Amino acid sequence: ELVGEPVEILVPDRIRDKHPDIRRQYTAAPHAISMHDRKGLAAKTKSGDEVPISLSLNPIEIEGGGLLVAAALRDESERLETMRKIEQQKTMLENTIESLTHPFYVIDAKDYTIQLANSAARKLGIEDLGIAKCHQVTHKSDTPCDSENDPCPLVEVMKTKKPVTLEHIHFDAEGNRFFAEVHGYPIFDDEGNVVQMIEYSHDITSRTKLEMRLREAQESAASANKAKSAFLANMSHELRTPMNAIIGYSEMLMEDAEDEGQEDMIPDLKKIHSSGNHLLALINDILDLSKIEAGRMDLYLESFDLKLMLEESLGALEPLVAKNGNVLETDFPDDIGMVRADLTKVRQALFNLVSNAAKFTDRGTIAIAARRDRDDDEDRISIDVTDTGIGIPADKIDRVFEEFGQADESTTREYGGTGLGLPISRKFCRMMDGDITVTSEPGKGSTFTITFPAQVDAMQAAKFAVGAAVAVRGYETSSTATDQNAVLVIDDDPYARDLLSRTLAKEGYSVATAKDGEEGQVMARSQRP
């Protein structure tokens, strides 16, 4: 449709009056021209619309001195729109990165140079992009921070080809150090090699200091608890001797009163004797508790017939149950078999549960049932003590296992007790890799369940005892780490202790810390790290 038409038909109206001059200039000196991305360079379409173009002109000489011009026009609308969108996205990304309050930078994998950085990163002291190296900026060091206790994020990213998160001590532009949580993300080339790393970090100094203060408070509380345990243990021993004397002399005086016919004195002497026994039981409980916390409570494992032990215990339990007009029911399978455990501690836990059931039940039923179950290739024993007593409110059920705690103060006033029986019984069971659990409904009664392995592992019991002592002394341990993984960190710098502890803990080590040599020696002797 254009053949035979003047070339001006393609020229937009707004610049058509300039075209004759341009034609004359070109005719006078024809030459090859290639014009791209020149603003204002446009052509008119068939519909009359104006579109941006790129243009190239190439003169072609013909015989007889004539001149042709090969002109190529390309509609650049789509390309320029794409470029506009790319530039828009680039600007938006740059603004987003710049708006981040945390340091953000891109590091070259070959030479550690920082290729891109936002304003927060530049505040760390980055001066020349492409020249400054990340370790010079963040660590004020001429060498990368690639060590076992201070791994380099870039090295870890190149090694794993996965994102990493590490904790470091960084420095700001003035040389002030702070704790930083560093995140590194790999950038790959077409062959899957890490060529750059995106790194951003944020200041966790406040959080770290708070954690350190909490840890110091925990250690202080543990020290107070240790002092309490030592005091209770010492006082229990000191009180036991005179209490035994009071009980012994009251028995002798009752015998003398009976022999001499002084019947009127016997009730008072019985009260002294009963009160002495009650106080001695309390002293024994406190001593047991302090031994457990100090890791000095031993298990004496022996094999015994569980059904026979339960039946023998009924002789002592029946008068206790009948005191408040209760009825005792039992369910012991004949084939429950032999077990290996601490007979005394199992019996003590059972007596405590039945004693509590009898105390909180009036003219009801107390049932003792035992069974042997298979669980994870291991036989486990369960002993249920069920009563129809007052029950425990759901919001108070956890308190019954707290030391010196009961469901509420009114229970203590009405029924008495120290609140030590259940915590001690539960710890006895946990020493044997067992437990005591409870289900209850107020007004309908409770069921306490003793569980433990049919064959108690002596090694497991030893680990529990050591763990209890470590917890009381305030040493940090990992429940998943093995004994061979124990590491003791001794340093007077709390920052160094914290950083080493975190690094080692992430690798699966059980970490204890000491702030000086004296404390370190004590812990080394006790923990054998």
Short mmCIF file of C-alpha atoms in Angstrom, two decimals:
data_model
loop_
_atom_site.label_atom_id
_atom_site.label_comp_id
_atom_site.label_asym_id
_atom_site.label_seq_id
_atom_site.Cartn_x
_atom_site.Cartn_y
_atom_site.Cartn_z
CA GLU A 1 0.00 0.00 0.00
CA LEU A 2 3.00 2.26 0.45
CA VAL A 3 4.59 1.63 -2.98
CA GLY A 4 4.69 4.82 -4.93
CA GLU A 5 3.85 6.99 -1.91
CA PRO A 6 6.30 9.64 -0.64
CA VAL A 7 8.27 8.53 2.42
CA GLU A 8 6.71 11.42 4.36
CA ILE A 9 3.58 9.29 4.68
CA LEU A 10 5.41 7.47 7.52
CA VAL A 11 6.50 10.66 9.27
CA PRO A 12 4.27 11.83 12.15
CA ASP A 13 2.51 15.13 11.51
CA ARG A 14 4.27 16.91 14.37
CA ILE A 15 7.70 16.59 12.73
CA ARG A 16 6.73 16.43 9.03
CA ASP A 17 7.77 20.02 8.34
CA LYS A 18 11.35 19.17 9.42
CA HIS A 19 11.64 16.18 7.13
CA PRO A 20 12.52 17.97 3.85
CA ASP A 21 15.62 19.49 5.46
CA ILE A 22 16.64 16.08 6.83
CA ARG A 23 16.16 14.54 3.31
CA ARG A 24 18.34 17.22 1.68
CA GLN A 25 21.10 16.79 4.25
CA TYR A 26 21.17 13.06 3.76
CA THR A 27 21.05 13.29 -0.07
CA ALA A 28 24.06 15.62 0.02
CA ALA A 29 26.11 13.11 2.08
CA PRO A 30 24.50 9.64 2.07
CA HIS A 31 25.84 7.30 4.78
CA ALA A 32 24.77 4.33 6.90
CA ILE A 33 22.80 5.31 9.97
CA SER A 34 21.52 3.11 12.81
CA MET A 35 19.40 4.80 15.43
CA HIS A 36 18.10 3.03 18.55
CA ASP A 37 16.48 4.35 21.73
CA ARG A 38 16.56 7.93 20.42
CA LYS A 39 13.83 9.88 22.10
CA GLY A 40 11.28 11.32 19.76
CA LEU A 41 12.13 8.91 16.95
CA ALA A 42 8.70 7.77 15.79
CA ALA A 43 6.63 6.64 12.84
CA LYS A 44 2.98 6.85 11.89
CA THR A 45 1.01 3.65 11.45
CA LYS A 46 -1.68 2.94 8.88
CA SER A 47 -4.31 3.83 11.49
CA GLY A 48 -2.64 7.16 12.13
CA ASP A 49 -1.19 6.25 15.54
CA GLU A 50 2.33 7.25 16.46
CA VAL A 51 4.71 4.52 17.65
CA PRO A 52 8.34 4.65 18.85
CA ILE A 53 10.78 3.09 16.38
CA SER A 54 14.39 2.23 15.78
CA LEU A 55 15.69 3.17 12.32
CA SER A 56 18.59 2.16 10.10
CA LEU A 57 19.48 3.70 6.71
CA ASN A 58 21.90 2.21 4.18
CA PRO A 59 22.63 3.99 0.82
CA ILE A 60 22.75 1.81 -2.30
CA GLU A 61 24.42 3.24 -5.43
CA ILE A 62 23.00 2.20 -8.79
CA GLU A 63 24.36 2.48 -12.31
CA GLY A 64 24.01 5.84 -13.93
CA GLY A 65 24.70 7.69 -10.69
CA GLY A 66 21.35 7.11 -9.06
CA LEU A 67 20.86 6.54 -5.32
CA LEU A 68 18.53 4.26 -3.40
CA VAL A 69 18.18 4.10 0.33
CA ALA A 70 17.36 0.85 2.18
CA ALA A 71 15.41 1.98 5.25
CA ALA A 72 14.46 -0.47 8.03
CA LEU A 73 11.96 0.59 10.69
CA ARG A 74 11.14 -1.48 13.78
CA ASP A 75 8.23 -0.85 16.14
CA GLU A 76 9.84 -0.60 19.61
CA SER A 77 6.61 -0.19 21.62
CA GLU A 78 6.72 -3.66 23.22
CA ARG A 79 10.44 -3.59 23.94
CA LEU A 80 10.31 -0.15 25.50
CA GLU A 81 7.31 -1.10 27.63
CA THR A 82 9.19 -4.18 28.84
CA MET A 83 12.23 -2.02 29.63
CA ARG A 84 10.01 0.42 31.49
CA LYS A 85 8.57 -2.37 33.62
CA ILE A 86 12.03 -3.80 34.33
CA GLU A 87 13.25 -0.38 35.39
CA GLN A 88 10.17 0.07 37.54
CA GLN A 89 10.72 -3.28 39.24
CA LYS A 90 14.42 -2.51 39.71
CA THR A 91 13.55 0.81 41.35
CA MET A 92 10.98 -0.86 43.58
CA LEU A 93 13.49 -3.58 44.61
CA GLU A 94 16.18 -0.99 45.34
CA ASN A 95 13.73 1.05 47.41
CA THR A 96 12.61 -2.08 49.28
CA ILE A 97 16.19 -3.09 50.11
CA GLU A 98 17.03 0.45 51.09
CA SER A 99 14.02 0.64 53.39
CA LEU A 100 15.11 -2.42 55.40
CA THR A 101 16.20 -1.45 58.89
CA HIS A 102 18.60 -4.44 59.09
CA PRO A 103 21.94 -4.53 57.24
CA PHE A 104 21.48 -6.16 53.81
CA TYR A 105 24.31 -6.84 51.37
CA VAL A 106 25.40 -9.11 48.53
CA ILE A 107 28.85 -10.75 48.81
CA ASP A 108 30.96 -12.13 45.97
CA ALA A 109 31.81 -15.78 46.62
CA LYS A 110 35.32 -15.55 45.16
CA ASP A 111 36.88 -12.64 47.01
CA TYR A 112 34.38 -11.76 49.82
CA THR A 113 33.83 -8.27 48.36
CA ILE A 114 30.52 -6.54 49.03
CA GLN A 115 28.76 -5.87 45.73
CA LEU A 116 25.57 -4.26 47.02
CA ALA A 117 24.59 -2.77 50.38
CA ASN A 118 21.67 -0.85 51.80
CA SER A 119 21.95 2.19 54.07
CA ALA A 120 21.77 0.06 57.25
CA ALA A 121 24.73 -2.01 56.00
CA ARG A 122 26.69 1.08 55.02
CA LYS A 123 26.42 2.29 58.62
CA LEU A 124 28.68 -0.62 59.58
CA GLY A 125 31.48 1.15 57.73
CA ILE A 126 31.16 0.03 54.08
CA GLU A 127 32.90 2.68 51.96
CA ASP A 128 33.65 1.25 48.50
CA LEU A 129 31.36 -1.36 46.98
CA GLY A 130 33.30 -3.99 45.06
CA ILE A 131 36.41 -3.32 47.18
CA ALA A 132 35.37 -3.62 50.83
CA LYS A 133 35.33 -7.20 52.11
CA CYS A 134 32.63 -8.45 54.44
CA HIS A 135 34.97 -9.60 57.22
CA GLN A 136 36.77 -6.25 57.19
CA VAL A 137 33.45 -4.49 57.75
CA THR A 138 31.68 -6.78 60.24
CA HIS A 139 34.65 -8.23 62.15
CA LYS A 140 37.29 -5.55 61.59
CA SER A 141 39.55 -8.40 60.51
CA ASP A 142 41.75 -8.94 57.46
CA THR A 143 40.88 -12.65 57.33
CA PRO A 144 37.48 -14.36 57.08
CA CYS A 145 35.89 -15.64 60.30
CA ASP A 146 36.20 -19.29 59.33
CA SER A 147 36.82 -21.29 62.49
CA GLU A 148 35.07 -24.09 64.35
CA ASN A 149 33.63 -21.76 66.97
CA ASP A 150 33.05 -18.84 64.60
CA PRO A 151 32.03 -20.27 61.19
CA CYS A 152 31.80 -18.00 58.16
CA PRO A 153 28.29 -17.81 56.64
CA LEU A 154 29.68 -17.69 53.09
CA VAL A 155 31.83 -20.79 53.67
CA GLU A 156 28.84 -22.62 55.13
CA VAL A 157 26.59 -21.59 52.22
CA MET A 158 29.17 -22.72 49.66
CA LYS A 159 29.64 -25.97 51.56
CA THR A 160 25.96 -26.84 51.98
CA LYS A 161 24.47 -24.82 49.07
CA LYS A 162 21.60 -24.07 51.43
CA PRO A 163 20.54 -21.03 53.47
CA VAL A 164 22.24 -20.77 56.86
CA THR A 165 21.60 -18.90 60.11
CA LEU A 166 24.48 -18.18 62.49
CA GLU A 167 25.18 -15.97 65.48
CA HIS A 168 28.22 -13.71 65.50
CA ILE A 169 29.73 -10.82 67.36
CA HIS A 170 29.86 -7.91 64.88
CA PHE A 171 31.30 -4.41 65.07
CA ASP A 172 29.74 -1.14 63.96
CA ALA A 173 31.59 1.68 62.20
CA GLU A 174 32.83 3.06 65.55
CA GLY A 175 34.21 -0.33 66.63
CA ASN A 176 31.46 -1.09 69.16
CA ARG A 177 30.65 -4.80 69.23
CA PHE A 178 27.15 -6.27 69.26
CA PHE A 179 25.51 -9.67 68.94
CA ALA A 180 24.11 -10.33 65.46
CA GLU A 181 21.99 -13.10 64.01
CA VAL A 182 23.25 -13.57 60.44
CA HIS A 183 21.23 -15.11 57.60
CA GLY A 184 22.94 -16.18 54.37
CA TYR A 185 21.20 -17.18 51.10
CA PRO A 186 23.09 -18.58 48.07
CA ILE A 187 22.91 -17.16 44.53
CA PHE A 188 23.75 -19.77 41.85
CA ASP A 189 25.04 -19.58 38.30
CA ASP A 190 23.65 -21.69 35.43
CA GLU A 191 25.85 -24.63 36.46
CA GLY A 192 24.64 -24.64 40.08
CA ASN A 193 27.76 -23.06 41.59
CA VAL A 194 27.43 -20.49 44.37
CA VAL A 195 28.66 -17.21 42.90
CA GLN A 196 27.24 -14.75 45.43
CA MET A 197 25.51 -14.74 48.79
CA ILE A 198 22.74 -12.49 50.03
CA GLU A 199 23.37 -11.72 53.68
CA TYR A 200 21.27 -9.83 56.15
CA SER A 201 21.64 -9.57 59.89
CA HIS A 202 19.88 -8.05 62.85
CA ASP A 203 21.07 -6.91 66.23
CA ILE A 204 20.13 -9.38 68.99
CA THR A 205 22.18 -7.77 71.74
CA SER A 206 19.13 -6.87 73.85
CA ARG A 207 17.73 -10.37 73.53
CA THR A 208 21.09 -11.96 74.32
CA LYS A 209 21.61 -9.78 77.39
CA LEU A 210 18.11 -10.63 78.59
CA GLU A 211 18.83 -14.34 78.12
CA MET A 212 22.07 -13.93 80.05
CA ARG A 213 20.26 -12.15 82.89
CA LEU A 214 17.63 -14.88 82.96
CA ARG A 215 20.37 -17.50 83.02
CA GLU A 216 22.14 -15.70 85.87
CA ALA A 217 18.84 -15.50 87.74
CA GLN A 218 18.32 -19.20 87.12
CA GLU A 219 21.81 -19.96 88.41
CA SER A 220 21.16 -17.79 91.46
CA ALA A 221 17.88 -19.60 92.11
CA ALA A 222 19.65 -22.93 91.65
CA SER A 223 22.32 -21.89 94.16
CA ALA A 224 19.60 -20.92 96.63
CA ASN A 225 17.90 -24.25 96.01
CA LYS A 226 21.19 -26.04 96.58
CA ALA A 227 21.67 -24.16 99.86
CA LYS A 228 18.10 -25.06 100.83
CA SER A 229 18.73 -28.73 100.07
CA ALA A 230 21.94 -28.71 102.09
CA PHE A 231 20.17 -27.00 104.98
CA LEU A 232 17.28 -29.46 104.89
CA ALA A 233 19.63 -32.43 104.73
CA ASN A 234 21.73 -31.19 107.64
CA MET A 235 18.74 -30.20 109.76
CA SER A 236 16.96 -33.47 109.02
CA HIS A 237 19.92 -35.39 110.37
CA GLU A 238 20.14 -33.11 113.40
CA LEU A 239 16.41 -33.41 114.15
CA ARG A 240 16.19 -37.15 113.63
CA THR A 241 18.26 -38.06 116.69
CA PRO A 242 16.20 -36.12 119.28
CA MET A 243 12.94 -37.21 117.61
CA ASN A 244 13.92 -40.86 117.89
CA ALA A 245 14.69 -40.21 121.54
CA ILE A 246 11.27 -38.58 122.11
CA ILE A 247 9.50 -41.52 120.44
CA GLY A 248 11.58 -44.10 122.36
CA TYR A 249 11.09 -42.43 125.74
CA SER A 250 7.35 -41.99 125.15
CA GLU A 251 7.10 -45.75 124.48
CA MET A 252 9.03 -46.50 127.66
CA LEU A 253 6.84 -44.12 129.68
CA MET A 254 3.67 -45.77 128.32
CA GLU A 255 4.98 -49.17 129.37
CA ASP A 256 5.89 -47.83 132.81
CA ALA A 257 2.46 -46.21 133.16
CA GLU A 258 0.74 -49.50 132.30
CA ASP A 259 2.94 -51.42 134.76
CA GLU A 260 2.27 -48.93 137.57
CA GLY A 261 -1.44 -48.65 136.82
CA GLN A 262 -1.34 -44.97 135.89
CA GLU A 263 -3.95 -45.36 133.16
CA ASP A 264 -4.83 -41.65 133.11
CA MET A 265 -1.37 -40.77 131.75
CA ILE A 266 -1.44 -43.19 128.82
CA PRO A 267 -3.67 -41.08 126.45
CA ASP A 268 -1.34 -38.07 126.77
CA LEU A 269 1.72 -40.27 126.24
CA LYS A 270 0.09 -41.76 123.15
CA LYS A 271 -0.43 -38.25 121.77
CA ILE A 272 3.26 -37.50 122.33
CA HIS A 273 4.20 -40.78 120.66
CA SER A 274 1.86 -40.16 117.68
CA SER A 275 3.03 -36.58 117.22
CA GLY A 276 6.66 -37.70 117.39
CA ASN A 277 6.08 -40.33 114.71
CA HIS A 278 4.31 -37.78 112.54
CA LEU A 279 7.18 -35.33 112.88
CA LEU A 280 9.73 -38.06 112.22
CA ALA A 281 7.89 -39.00 109.02
CA LEU A 282 8.07 -35.36 107.93
CA ILE A 283 11.80 -35.26 108.69
CA ASN A 284 12.33 -38.45 106.71
CA ASP A 285 10.42 -37.00 103.75
CA ILE A 286 12.54 -33.85 103.80
CA LEU A 287 15.69 -35.96 103.97
CA ASP A 288 14.51 -38.06 101.01
CA LEU A 289 13.75 -34.91 99.02
CA SER A 290 17.14 -33.36 99.74
CA LYS A 291 18.88 -36.61 98.82
CA ILE A 292 17.07 -36.77 95.49
CA GLU A 293 17.92 -33.15 94.68
CA ALA A 294 21.55 -33.68 95.67
CA GLY A 295 21.77 -36.82 93.51
CA ARG A 296 22.58 -38.98 96.54
CA MET A 297 19.41 -41.08 96.51
CA ASP A 298 20.29 -44.64 95.46
CA LEU A 299 18.16 -47.38 93.97
CA TYR A 300 18.42 -50.90 95.38
CA LEU A 301 17.22 -53.08 92.53
CA GLU A 302 16.04 -56.58 93.35
CA SER A 303 13.76 -59.18 91.77
CA PHE A 304 10.47 -59.84 93.55
CA ASP A 305 7.02 -61.26 92.93
CA LEU A 306 4.79 -58.22 92.36
CA LYS A 307 1.53 -59.95 93.28
CA LEU A 308 3.04 -61.27 96.50
CA MET A 309 4.35 -57.79 97.40
CA LEU A 310 0.91 -56.25 96.79
CA GLU A 311 -0.86 -58.91 98.85
CA GLU A 312 1.61 -58.51 101.73
CA SER A 313 1.06 -54.75 101.64
CA LEU A 314 -2.70 -55.21 102.17
CA GLY A 315 -2.12 -56.15 105.82
CA ALA A 316 -0.79 -52.67 106.54
CA LEU A 317 -3.15 -50.91 104.16
CA GLU A 318 -6.51 -52.34 105.28
CA PRO A 319 -6.57 -50.65 108.74
CA LEU A 320 -5.59 -47.38 107.06
CA VAL A 321 -8.45 -47.69 104.55
CA ALA A 322 -11.01 -48.76 107.17
CA LYS A 323 -10.27 -45.78 109.42
CA ASN A 324 -12.81 -43.55 107.58
CA GLY A 325 -15.24 -46.41 106.96
CA ASN A 326 -13.89 -47.15 103.47
CA VAL A 327 -13.88 -50.48 101.66
CA LEU A 328 -10.73 -51.83 99.95
CA GLU A 329 -11.02 -53.63 96.60
CA THR A 330 -8.14 -55.31 94.72
CA ASP A 331 -7.49 -56.69 91.25
CA PHE A 332 -4.14 -58.47 90.87
CA PRO A 333 -3.72 -60.92 87.94
CA ASP A 334 -2.11 -64.18 88.97
CA ASP A 335 0.30 -64.04 86.03
CA ILE A 336 1.60 -60.52 86.60
CA GLY A 337 4.96 -62.18 87.29
CA MET A 338 8.35 -61.11 88.62
CA VAL A 339 9.76 -57.59 88.38
CA ARG A 340 13.17 -56.04 89.01
CA ALA A 341 12.89 -52.69 90.76
CA ASP A 342 13.46 -50.98 94.09
CA LEU A 343 10.96 -52.85 96.28
CA THR A 344 11.07 -50.31 99.11
CA LYS A 345 10.42 -47.32 96.85
CA VAL A 346 7.59 -49.03 94.97
CA ARG A 347 5.97 -49.97 98.27
CA GLN A 348 6.52 -46.45 99.66
CA ALA A 349 4.86 -44.89 96.59
CA LEU A 350 1.94 -47.32 96.89
CA PHE A 351 1.50 -46.62 100.61
CA ASN A 352 1.53 -42.89 99.93
CA LEU A 353 -1.18 -43.13 97.27
CA VAL A 354 -3.41 -45.39 99.39
CA SER A 355 -2.84 -43.17 102.44
CA ASN A 356 -3.93 -40.10 100.46
CA ALA A 357 -6.94 -41.94 99.04
CA ALA A 358 -8.01 -43.02 102.53
CA LYS A 359 -7.54 -39.50 103.90
CA PHE A 360 -9.67 -37.82 101.22
CA THR A 361 -12.41 -40.49 101.05
CA ASP A 362 -15.15 -40.97 103.64
CA ARG A 363 -17.28 -44.16 103.62
CA GLY A 364 -16.37 -44.88 100.03
CA THR A 365 -14.34 -47.34 98.01
CA ILE A 366 -10.60 -47.54 97.40
CA ALA A 367 -9.50 -49.91 94.65
CA ILE A 368 -5.97 -51.14 93.89
CA ALA A 369 -5.43 -52.71 90.47
CA ALA A 370 -2.19 -53.89 88.85
CA ARG A 371 -1.41 -54.96 85.28
CA ARG A 372 1.51 -55.78 83.00
CA ASP A 373 1.51 -54.22 79.50
CA ARG A 374 3.80 -54.47 76.48
CA ASP A 375 5.04 -51.10 75.22
CA ASP A 376 7.83 -50.54 72.68
CA ASP A 377 9.28 -54.04 73.14
CA GLU A 378 9.33 -53.53 76.92
CA ASP A 379 7.13 -54.86 79.70
CA ARG A 380 5.81 -52.08 81.91
CA ILE A 381 3.94 -52.29 85.20
CA SER A 382 0.95 -50.10 86.02
CA ILE A 383 -0.62 -49.86 89.49
CA ASP A 384 -3.87 -47.87 89.78
CA VAL A 385 -5.12 -46.49 93.10
CA THR A 386 -8.71 -45.32 92.61
CA ASP A 387 -10.92 -43.66 95.23
CA THR A 388 -14.42 -42.21 95.39
CA GLY A 389 -13.31 -39.21 97.44
CA ILE A 390 -13.43 -35.45 97.04
CA GLY A 391 -11.49 -35.34 93.74
CA ILE A 392 -9.24 -32.56 92.43
CA PRO A 393 -10.31 -29.52 90.32
CA ALA A 394 -8.78 -29.49 86.82
CA ASP A 395 -7.00 -26.17 87.43
CA LYS A 396 -5.38 -27.49 90.63
CA ILE A 397 -4.33 -30.94 89.46
CA ASP A 398 -0.72 -29.97 88.66
CA ARG A 399 -0.18 -28.53 92.14
CA VAL A 400 -0.46 -31.91 93.86
CA PHE A 401 3.00 -32.85 92.51
CA GLU A 402 4.65 -29.63 93.72
CA GLU A 403 6.82 -29.82 96.81
CA PHE A 404 4.98 -28.57 99.91
CA GLY A 405 1.93 -28.02 97.69
CA GLN A 406 -1.62 -29.38 97.78
CA ALA A 407 -4.74 -28.72 95.72
CA ASP A 408 -5.43 -25.57 97.77
CA GLU A 409 -4.96 -24.10 101.23
CA SER A 410 -8.37 -25.28 102.46
CA THR A 411 -7.33 -28.89 101.79
CA THR A 412 -4.28 -28.44 104.01
CA ARG A 413 -6.35 -26.90 106.81
CA GLU A 414 -9.03 -29.60 106.71
CA TYR A 415 -7.03 -32.74 105.97
CA GLY A 416 -3.47 -31.84 107.02
CA GLY A 417 -0.33 -33.13 105.37
CA THR A 418 2.93 -31.59 104.19
CA GLY A 419 2.59 -31.93 100.43
CA LEU A 420 5.82 -33.93 100.17
CA GLY A 421 4.49 -37.46 99.75
CA LEU A 422 3.39 -37.24 96.12
CA PRO A 423 6.43 -35.29 94.84
CA ILE A 424 8.81 -37.74 96.50
CA SER A 425 6.84 -40.77 95.27
CA ARG A 426 6.84 -39.41 91.74
CA LYS A 427 10.60 -38.81 91.85
CA PHE A 428 11.11 -42.36 93.11
CA CYS A 429 9.16 -43.64 90.09
CA ARG A 430 11.02 -41.37 87.68
CA MET A 431 14.32 -42.64 89.06
CA MET A 432 13.16 -46.03 87.77
CA ASP A 433 12.20 -44.57 84.34
CA GLY A 434 8.57 -44.52 85.43
CA ASP A 435 6.07 -41.91 86.58
CA ILE A 436 2.92 -41.18 88.58
CA THR A 437 -0.03 -39.67 86.72
CA VAL A 438 -3.51 -38.67 87.84
CA THR A 439 -7.02 -38.29 86.48
CA SER A 440 -9.71 -36.78 88.67
CA GLU A 441 -13.20 -35.32 88.78
CA PRO A 442 -14.29 -33.12 91.70
CA GLY A 443 -16.85 -34.86 93.88
CA LYS A 444 -16.39 -38.25 92.18
CA GLY A 445 -12.85 -39.26 93.03
CA SER A 446 -9.37 -39.69 91.61
CA THR A 447 -7.16 -42.34 90.02
CA PHE A 448 -3.41 -42.17 90.58
CA THR A 449 -1.34 -44.51 88.39
CA ILE A 450 2.17 -45.74 89.15
CA THR A 451 4.14 -46.92 86.09
CA PHE A 452 7.64 -48.33 85.79
CA PRO A 453 9.51 -50.91 83.65
CA ALA A 454 9.22 -54.55 84.69
CA GLN A 455 13.03 -54.63 84.44
CA VAL A 456 14.43 -51.31 85.68
CA ASP A 457 17.66 -50.27 83.93
CA ALA A 458 20.30 -49.40 86.53
CA MET A 459 22.11 -47.12 84.05
CA GLN A 460 18.93 -45.14 83.40
CA ALA A 461 18.48 -44.69 87.14
CA ALA A 462 22.06 -43.43 87.50
CA LYS A 463 21.52 -40.91 84.71
CA PHE A 464 18.39 -39.62 86.45
CA ALA A 465 20.27 -39.17 89.72
CA VAL A 466 23.09 -37.28 88.00
CA GLY A 467 20.58 -35.16 86.07
CA ALA A 468 18.73 -34.23 89.26
CA ALA A 469 21.94 -33.14 90.95
CA VAL A 470 23.04 -31.14 87.88
CA ALA A 471 19.67 -29.37 87.72
CA VAL A 472 19.87 -28.37 91.39
CA ARG A 473 23.41 -27.05 91.00
CA GLY A 474 22.35 -24.85 88.10
CA TYR A 475 24.43 -26.53 85.40
CA GLU A 476 22.99 -26.53 81.92
CA THR A 477 22.52 -29.93 80.31
CA SER A 478 20.92 -31.25 77.16
CA SER A 479 18.41 -34.06 77.58
CA THR A 480 19.26 -35.45 74.15
CA ALA A 481 23.04 -35.36 74.42
CA THR A 482 25.02 -38.40 75.46
CA ASP A 483 27.49 -38.42 78.33
CA GLN A 484 30.36 -38.28 75.84
CA ASN A 485 28.98 -34.98 74.53
CA ALA A 486 29.41 -33.06 77.79
CA VAL A 487 31.53 -29.91 77.42
CA LEU A 488 32.51 -27.49 80.19
CA VAL A 489 33.15 -23.87 79.16
CA ILE A 490 35.13 -21.74 81.65
CA ASP A 491 35.48 -18.03 80.90
CA ASP A 492 35.14 -14.84 82.91
CA ASP A 493 33.57 -13.06 79.91
CA PRO A 494 29.80 -13.73 79.89
CA TYR A 495 29.61 -12.89 76.17
CA ALA A 496 32.23 -15.53 75.38
CA ARG A 497 30.45 -18.11 77.56
CA ASP A 498 27.14 -17.39 75.88
CA LEU A 499 28.50 -17.52 72.34
CA LEU A 500 30.44 -20.75 72.91
CA SER A 501 27.46 -22.34 74.65
CA ARG A 502 25.11 -21.53 71.77
CA THR A 503 27.59 -22.74 69.17
CA LEU A 504 28.23 -26.03 70.96
CA ALA A 505 24.56 -26.60 71.82
CA LYS A 506 23.58 -26.29 68.14
CA GLU A 507 26.06 -29.09 67.37
CA GLY A 508 24.35 -31.38 69.90
CA TYR A 509 26.72 -30.92 72.84
CA SER A 510 25.59 -30.75 76.44
CA VAL A 511 27.11 -27.51 77.73
CA ALA A 512 27.87 -26.43 81.29
CA THR A 513 29.42 -23.03 82.01
CA ALA A 514 31.56 -21.67 84.82
CA LYS A 515 32.62 -18.07 85.36
CA ASP A 516 35.95 -18.77 87.04
CA GLY A 517 38.51 -21.48 87.70
CA GLU A 518 37.27 -22.36 91.16
CA GLU A 519 33.73 -22.99 89.98
CA GLY A 520 35.12 -24.78 86.92
CA GLN A 521 37.10 -27.22 89.08
CA VAL A 522 34.02 -28.09 91.13
CA MET A 523 31.97 -28.69 88.01
CA ALA A 524 34.74 -30.64 86.29
CA ARG A 525 34.98 -33.02 89.24
CA SER A 526 31.22 -33.50 89.45
CA GLN A 527 30.41 -33.71 85.72
CA ARG A 528 33.54 -35.32 84.24
CA PRO A 529 33.11 -33.48 80.90
#
